[in-house]
Short mmCIF file of C-alpha atoms in Angstrom, two decimals:
data_model
loop_
_atom_site.label_atom_id
_atom_site.label_comp_id
_atom_site.label_asym_id
_atom_site.label_seq_id
_atom_site.Cartn_x
_atom_site.Cartn_y
_atom_site.Cartn_z
CA MET A 16 18.62 57.54 119.89
CA CYS A 17 22.34 56.95 121.34
CA LEU A 18 22.39 53.59 123.76
CA LEU A 19 23.78 54.60 126.94
CA ALA A 20 26.01 52.50 128.62
CA VAL A 21 27.61 52.48 132.54
CA PHE A 22 29.66 55.22 132.87
CA LEU A 23 29.39 56.72 129.44
CA SER A 24 27.20 58.54 126.76
CA GLY A 25 27.44 57.85 123.44
CA CYS A 26 26.47 61.23 122.30
CA ILE A 27 29.81 63.43 123.40
CA ALA A 28 30.89 66.89 121.94
CA SER A 29 34.50 67.67 121.13
CA LYS A 30 36.23 69.40 123.58
CA GLY A 31 39.69 69.98 121.17
CA LEU A 32 42.28 67.41 120.87
CA GLU A 33 43.87 67.95 124.37
CA GLY A 34 40.00 67.68 126.08
CA ASP A 35 39.33 64.88 124.37
CA THR A 36 42.39 62.92 125.40
CA ALA A 37 42.20 64.03 128.74
CA GLU A 38 38.49 62.91 128.56
CA TYR A 39 39.68 59.40 126.94
CA ARG A 40 42.02 58.65 129.89
CA LYS A 41 39.36 59.81 132.51
CA ARG A 42 36.94 57.78 131.12
CA LEU A 43 39.05 54.78 130.66
CA ALA A 44 40.35 54.91 134.54
CA ARG A 45 36.49 55.04 135.03
CA VAL A 46 35.69 51.90 133.36
CA LEU A 47 38.84 50.04 135.02
CA ARG A 48 38.26 51.59 138.38
CA LEU A 49 41.74 52.68 139.10
CA GLU A 50 43.63 56.14 138.80
CA LEU A 51 45.69 56.53 135.35
CA SER A 52 48.36 59.41 135.87
CA GLU A 53 48.73 62.22 134.01
CA PRO A 54 51.00 63.08 131.16
CA SER A 55 54.24 64.54 131.29
CA GLU A 56 53.79 68.00 129.62
CA ALA A 57 54.27 67.82 126.04
CA GLN A 58 57.81 68.69 124.47
CA MET A 59 58.14 71.29 122.24
CA LEU A 60 61.54 72.87 121.34
CA THR A 61 61.95 76.65 121.35
CA PHE A 62 62.08 78.73 118.24
CA PRO A 63 66.00 79.95 117.89
CA ASP A 64 66.79 83.27 118.23
CA THR A 65 65.96 85.45 115.10
CA ARG A 66 68.80 87.87 115.78
CA LEU A 67 71.18 84.92 115.63
CA MET A 68 69.79 83.46 112.52
CA ARG A 69 69.70 86.73 110.26
CA GLN A 70 72.54 86.95 107.81
CA ASP A 71 74.48 90.30 107.02
CA ILE A 72 74.48 90.78 103.77
CA SER A 73 76.65 92.87 101.98
CA ALA A 74 75.59 95.94 100.24
CA VAL A 75 77.06 96.43 96.76
CA THR A 76 78.03 100.25 96.23
CA ILE A 77 77.54 102.32 93.32
CA ASN A 78 79.12 106.03 92.75
CA LEU A 79 76.96 108.76 91.25
CA THR A 80 78.54 108.71 88.07
CA GLN A 81 77.36 105.03 87.55
CA TRP A 82 73.80 105.64 88.69
CA TYR A 83 73.42 108.70 86.37
CA GLY A 84 74.50 106.32 83.67
CA LEU A 85 71.70 103.93 84.31
CA ARG A 86 68.80 106.42 84.24
CA SER A 87 67.69 104.92 81.08
CA CYS A 88 66.65 101.44 82.54
CA ARG A 89 64.67 100.44 85.34
CA LEU A 90 67.44 99.78 87.38
CA GLY A 91 68.18 103.51 88.38
CA THR A 92 64.97 103.95 89.74
CA LEU A 93 65.28 100.96 91.63
CA ILE A 94 68.20 102.01 92.90
CA ALA A 95 66.97 105.27 94.04
CA GLU A 96 64.01 103.63 95.80
CA ARG A 97 66.65 101.35 97.65
CA ASN A 98 68.11 104.38 99.30
CA THR A 99 65.27 106.15 100.60
CA THR A 100 64.52 105.47 104.42
CA LEU A 101 61.55 103.12 103.96
CA GLY A 102 63.93 101.20 101.38
CA LYS A 103 66.42 100.97 104.03
CA THR A 104 64.35 99.96 106.77
CA ALA A 105 62.25 97.13 104.50
CA PRO A 106 61.03 94.42 106.27
CA SER A 107 62.52 90.85 104.81
CA SER A 108 59.52 90.15 102.59
CA GLN A 109 60.18 93.62 100.62
CA ARG A 110 63.46 93.10 100.67
CA LEU A 111 63.02 89.71 98.81
CA ILE A 112 61.09 91.60 96.28
CA TYR A 113 63.40 94.32 95.73
CA GLU A 114 66.25 91.78 95.11
CA ALA A 115 63.91 89.96 92.93
CA LYS A 116 63.13 93.15 90.80
CA LEU A 117 66.81 94.54 90.79
CA ILE A 118 68.21 91.17 89.26
CA GLU A 119 65.31 91.16 86.87
CA ALA A 120 66.47 94.86 85.80
CA LEU A 121 70.07 94.22 85.82
CA GLN A 122 68.87 91.40 83.44
CA ASP A 123 67.03 94.06 81.17
CA CYS A 124 69.48 96.57 81.44
CA LEU A 125 72.43 94.38 79.84
CA LEU A 126 69.81 93.60 76.73
CA GLY A 127 70.29 97.25 75.77
CA GLN A 128 74.28 97.28 75.99
CA PRO A 129 77.20 96.81 74.00
CA GLN A 130 79.07 93.66 75.06
CA GLN A 131 82.15 94.37 75.72
CA SER A 132 81.92 98.14 77.08
CA ALA A 133 83.11 99.01 81.10
CA GLN A 134 79.42 99.60 82.29
CA THR A 135 78.64 95.87 80.64
CA GLN A 136 81.20 94.44 82.54
CA GLN A 137 80.20 96.29 85.51
CA LEU A 138 76.49 95.63 85.28
CA ARG A 139 77.48 91.71 84.76
CA GLY A 140 79.42 91.86 88.14
CA TRP A 141 76.63 92.99 89.85
CA LEU A 142 74.04 90.56 88.57
CA ARG A 143 76.46 87.58 90.02
CA THR A 144 76.91 89.05 93.12
CA LYS A 145 72.77 90.01 93.46
CA LEU A 146 72.26 86.22 92.23
CA ASP A 147 74.39 84.87 95.08
CA GLN A 148 73.07 86.86 97.57
CA TYR A 149 69.19 86.09 96.72
CA PRO A 150 69.33 82.91 98.46
CA ALA A 151 70.40 84.63 101.77
CA VAL A 152 67.91 86.89 101.09
CA TRP A 153 65.31 84.20 100.81
CA ALA A 154 66.59 82.43 103.84
CA ASN A 155 65.85 85.84 106.07
CA LEU A 156 62.57 85.82 105.14
CA ILE A 157 61.88 81.85 106.09
CA GLN A 158 64.00 82.28 109.30
CA THR A 159 63.02 86.04 110.51
CA SER A 160 60.07 87.23 109.32
CA PRO A 161 57.37 87.87 111.96
CA GLU A 162 55.00 85.92 109.94
CA MET A 163 56.93 82.76 109.67
CA ARG A 164 57.89 82.61 113.06
CA GLN A 165 54.31 82.85 114.16
CA ALA A 166 53.66 80.24 111.85
CA PHE A 167 56.09 77.99 113.59
CA THR A 168 55.53 78.79 117.03
CA MET A 169 52.01 79.69 117.47
CA GLY A 170 49.79 76.32 116.94
CA HIS A 171 46.29 76.37 117.48
CA ASP A 172 44.24 74.15 119.82
CA ASN A 173 42.71 71.91 117.00
CA LEU A 174 43.24 70.95 113.69
CA ALA A 175 40.38 70.91 111.41
CA ILE A 176 39.29 67.21 110.57
CA ALA A 177 37.57 67.94 107.16
CA PRO A 178 39.92 69.41 104.57
CA GLY A 179 39.83 73.14 104.89
CA ALA A 180 40.59 76.02 102.75
CA GLY A 181 43.07 77.38 105.12
CA ALA A 182 45.36 74.38 105.78
CA ASP A 183 45.35 74.01 102.00
CA ALA A 184 46.20 77.54 100.93
CA SER A 185 48.91 76.98 104.27
CA VAL A 186 50.49 73.81 102.16
CA ARG A 187 50.38 75.75 98.93
CA ALA A 188 52.15 78.65 100.77
CA LEU A 189 54.98 76.64 102.12
CA GLN A 190 55.58 75.04 99.20
CA LEU A 191 55.34 78.58 96.91
CA LEU A 192 57.99 79.97 99.79
CA GLY A 193 60.03 77.09 99.35
CA GLN A 194 60.04 77.86 95.05
CA GLN A 195 61.31 81.39 95.92
CA ARG A 196 64.59 79.90 96.98
CA GLU A 197 65.73 80.47 93.56
CA TYR A 198 65.55 83.67 92.23
CA ASN A 199 61.92 84.01 90.72
CA THR A 200 59.58 86.96 89.77
CA VAL A 201 57.34 87.54 92.73
CA THR A 202 54.51 90.00 92.93
CA ASP A 203 54.13 92.23 96.14
CA ARG A 204 50.77 90.97 96.70
CA GLU A 205 51.47 87.54 95.81
CA LEU A 206 54.08 87.20 98.67
CA GLU A 207 52.30 89.20 101.12
CA GLN A 208 49.09 87.19 100.62
CA GLN A 209 51.48 83.86 101.20
CA LEU A 210 52.93 85.32 104.74
CA LYS A 211 49.14 86.43 105.87
CA THR A 212 48.02 83.01 105.02
CA LEU A 213 50.92 81.34 107.07
CA ALA A 214 50.62 83.68 109.70
CA ASN A 215 46.72 83.11 110.36
CA GLU A 216 46.62 79.22 109.85
CA ARG A 217 49.94 78.69 111.91
CA LEU A 218 49.80 74.98 110.16
CA PRO A 219 53.52 73.84 111.09
CA ALA A 220 53.37 75.02 114.52
CA THR A 221 49.68 73.53 114.98
CA ILE A 222 50.70 70.29 113.47
CA TRP A 223 53.80 70.19 115.92
CA ARG A 224 51.68 70.73 119.10
CA LEU A 225 48.61 68.34 118.15
CA GLN A 226 51.56 65.74 117.36
CA ALA A 227 53.39 66.33 120.70
CA GLN A 228 50.33 66.08 123.25
CA LEU A 229 49.21 62.80 121.05
CA THR A 230 52.57 61.76 121.92
CA ALA A 231 52.79 62.77 125.59
CA GLU A 232 48.82 61.32 126.12
CA LEU A 233 49.62 58.10 124.21
CA GLU A 234 52.59 57.06 125.44
CA ASN A 235 51.36 57.52 129.04
CA LEU A 236 48.64 55.12 128.11
CA ASN A 237 50.75 52.72 126.61
CA ASN A 238 53.26 52.41 129.76
CA GLN A 239 50.12 51.97 132.06
CA LEU A 240 47.06 50.05 130.34
CA PRO A 241 48.78 47.03 129.58
CA GLN A 242 49.30 45.29 132.91
CA PHE A 243 45.30 46.16 133.51
CA PHE A 244 44.36 44.93 130.17
CA GLN A 245 46.24 41.45 130.75
CA GLN A 246 43.98 41.29 134.19
CA LEU A 247 40.31 41.82 131.79
CA ALA A 248 38.39 38.37 131.71
CA CYS A 249 37.41 37.37 128.65
CA PRO A 250 36.05 33.73 129.74
CA GLY A 251 35.69 31.68 126.35
CA ARG A 252 36.94 34.12 124.34
CA LYS A 253 33.79 35.96 125.19
CA ALA A 254 33.92 40.08 126.17
CA SER A 255 32.92 40.78 129.62
CA GLU A 256 30.45 44.10 130.13
CA GLN A 257 33.40 45.72 131.21
CA VAL A 258 35.34 45.06 128.25
CA GLU A 259 32.47 46.11 125.91
CA ILE A 260 32.14 48.99 127.85
CA LEU A 261 35.94 49.78 127.27
CA ARG A 262 35.30 49.09 123.64
CA ASN A 263 32.82 51.66 123.76
CA VAL A 264 35.25 54.14 125.11
CA PHE A 265 38.05 53.21 122.40
CA TYR A 266 35.41 53.83 119.90
CA LEU A 267 33.33 56.90 121.16
CA PHE A 268 36.92 58.63 121.73
CA PHE A 269 40.10 57.36 120.29
CA ILE A 270 37.84 56.05 117.02
CA GLN A 271 35.48 59.15 116.49
CA LYS A 272 37.80 62.15 118.12
CA ILE A 273 41.42 61.61 118.24
CA GLN A 274 41.91 59.46 114.82
CA PRO A 275 40.44 61.63 112.91
CA VAL A 276 42.29 64.55 113.68
CA ALA A 277 45.64 62.33 113.72
CA SER A 278 44.34 61.34 109.94
CA ARG A 279 44.64 65.23 108.87
CA LEU A 280 48.17 65.72 111.01
CA ASN A 281 49.48 62.77 108.73
CA HIS A 282 47.89 64.13 105.36
CA HIS A 283 49.42 67.89 106.02
CA SER A 284 52.83 66.34 107.36
CA TYR A 285 53.00 64.29 104.23
CA GLN A 286 52.21 66.93 101.55
CA LEU A 287 54.48 69.06 103.46
CA LYS A 288 57.49 66.62 103.66
CA PRO A 289 59.09 67.40 99.97
CA VAL A 290 59.37 71.11 101.56
CA TRP A 291 60.75 70.46 104.59
CA GLN A 292 63.39 67.87 102.94
CA ALA A 293 64.22 70.19 100.77
CA TRP A 294 64.81 73.22 103.76
CA LEU A 295 66.82 70.53 105.91
CA SER A 296 69.70 70.36 103.40
CA ASP A 297 69.99 74.01 102.25
CA ASP A 298 73.00 75.20 103.63
CA ALA A 299 71.38 78.32 102.93
CA LEU A 300 69.25 78.29 106.32
CA HIS A 301 70.89 78.30 109.52
CA PRO A 302 71.71 75.25 111.49
CA GLU A 303 69.83 75.65 114.49
CA PHE A 304 66.54 76.45 112.22
CA ARG A 305 67.24 73.43 110.46
CA TYR A 306 67.58 71.46 113.61
CA TYR A 307 64.28 72.91 115.02
CA LEU A 308 62.75 71.85 111.86
CA LYS A 309 64.26 68.47 111.97
CA TYR A 310 63.03 67.39 115.31
CA HIS A 311 59.35 68.43 114.96
CA THR A 312 59.34 67.05 111.34
CA GLU A 313 61.32 63.71 112.06
CA GLU A 314 62.23 62.99 115.09
CA ALA A 315 59.04 64.10 117.04
CA PHE A 316 57.21 62.59 114.27
CA THR A 317 58.43 59.39 114.27
CA ALA A 318 57.74 59.31 117.83
CA TYR A 319 54.12 60.33 117.25
CA GLN A 320 53.48 57.61 114.56
CA GLN A 321 55.32 55.17 117.32
CA ALA A 322 52.77 56.08 120.03
CA MET A 323 49.81 55.54 117.72
CA ALA A 324 50.88 52.10 116.40
CA GLN A 325 51.81 51.16 119.78
CA HIS A 326 48.36 52.57 121.07
CA ILE A 327 46.40 50.47 118.39
CA GLU A 328 48.38 47.16 118.82
CA LEU A 329 47.43 47.31 122.37
CA TRP A 330 43.77 47.57 121.72
CA GLN A 331 43.62 44.89 118.85
CA GLN A 332 45.50 42.60 121.24
CA LEU A 333 42.94 42.68 123.66
CA PHE A 334 40.03 42.62 121.16
CA ALA A 335 41.52 39.40 119.60
CA ARG A 336 41.47 37.79 122.87
CA CYS A 337 38.12 39.01 123.42
CA SER A 338 36.94 38.32 120.06
CA LEU A 339 35.62 41.75 119.62
CA SER A 340 36.04 44.79 116.95
CA PRO A 341 36.08 48.08 117.55
CA GLN A 342 32.83 48.90 116.38
CA ALA A 343 30.60 51.49 116.81
CA PRO A 344 28.28 51.40 120.25
CA ALA A 345 24.70 49.85 119.34
CA LEU A 346 21.82 52.37 118.33
CA LEU A 347 18.07 52.11 119.39
#
């Protein structure tokens, strides 16, 4: 059974990160017998307007005579599909799949053509154009698809402490989408599954939401606690009962509840770092989208890391002065 200390029970269920950090602050205030102000609202950027980021891609026109000359290869069928009502209004995911199939079909058609024929020259010109346009088609998917917007803006309230299939699948999905930046064959099912995973799990937005919550809460405590910690008595470097209880609060809330979530946050952030670095330097993506990524993955992440480090240092100084370690509360 858990040892009960004044103001504190050793058996406390998690309330999610926001609830746990708020309870952590309240318990610290209760033990210190003072009022600790609440943090300011966590800072999050607004996702850029998708209408601003959508790139217009010039259509490649083909006349009826040229189309009849292509009926013997798959290219003619694809062009016909593109010109249906559904083809003209296809979502960005289906447009990327279509463009990949079109490039593949152009390459296949060229294999059966005489090297110097007029049709061969026309096909080569279309292929060059489509290869040049492909990054913009990919960028439209990344920046404007409903699934990606959801993944980047609608974070969950918590991040699983244990490694989870959903989070790991989201990391793989983002890595695979990054690989689609250059022409690659991709199946409808594969791409749609990646987007579905990202929309359901919302890993990037969840990471950014939690790091913003942690930054706001810990910066708030870091600004208030030092003056009160300095007043705590540790005669002969021996902790008083009040300091012992504070140590238990630190262990039960920060070590057991907050730090494991932060550890998962760090783990996934570092997993995704190569993806974010590649996208931040990619001119195919809109500058406002890249700044949105930069703010959350670099500026806000650095602020969160600094707040965590400062908070841990604050407690380490108190424990060193009172000859304590952040060990678990004793059990009966």
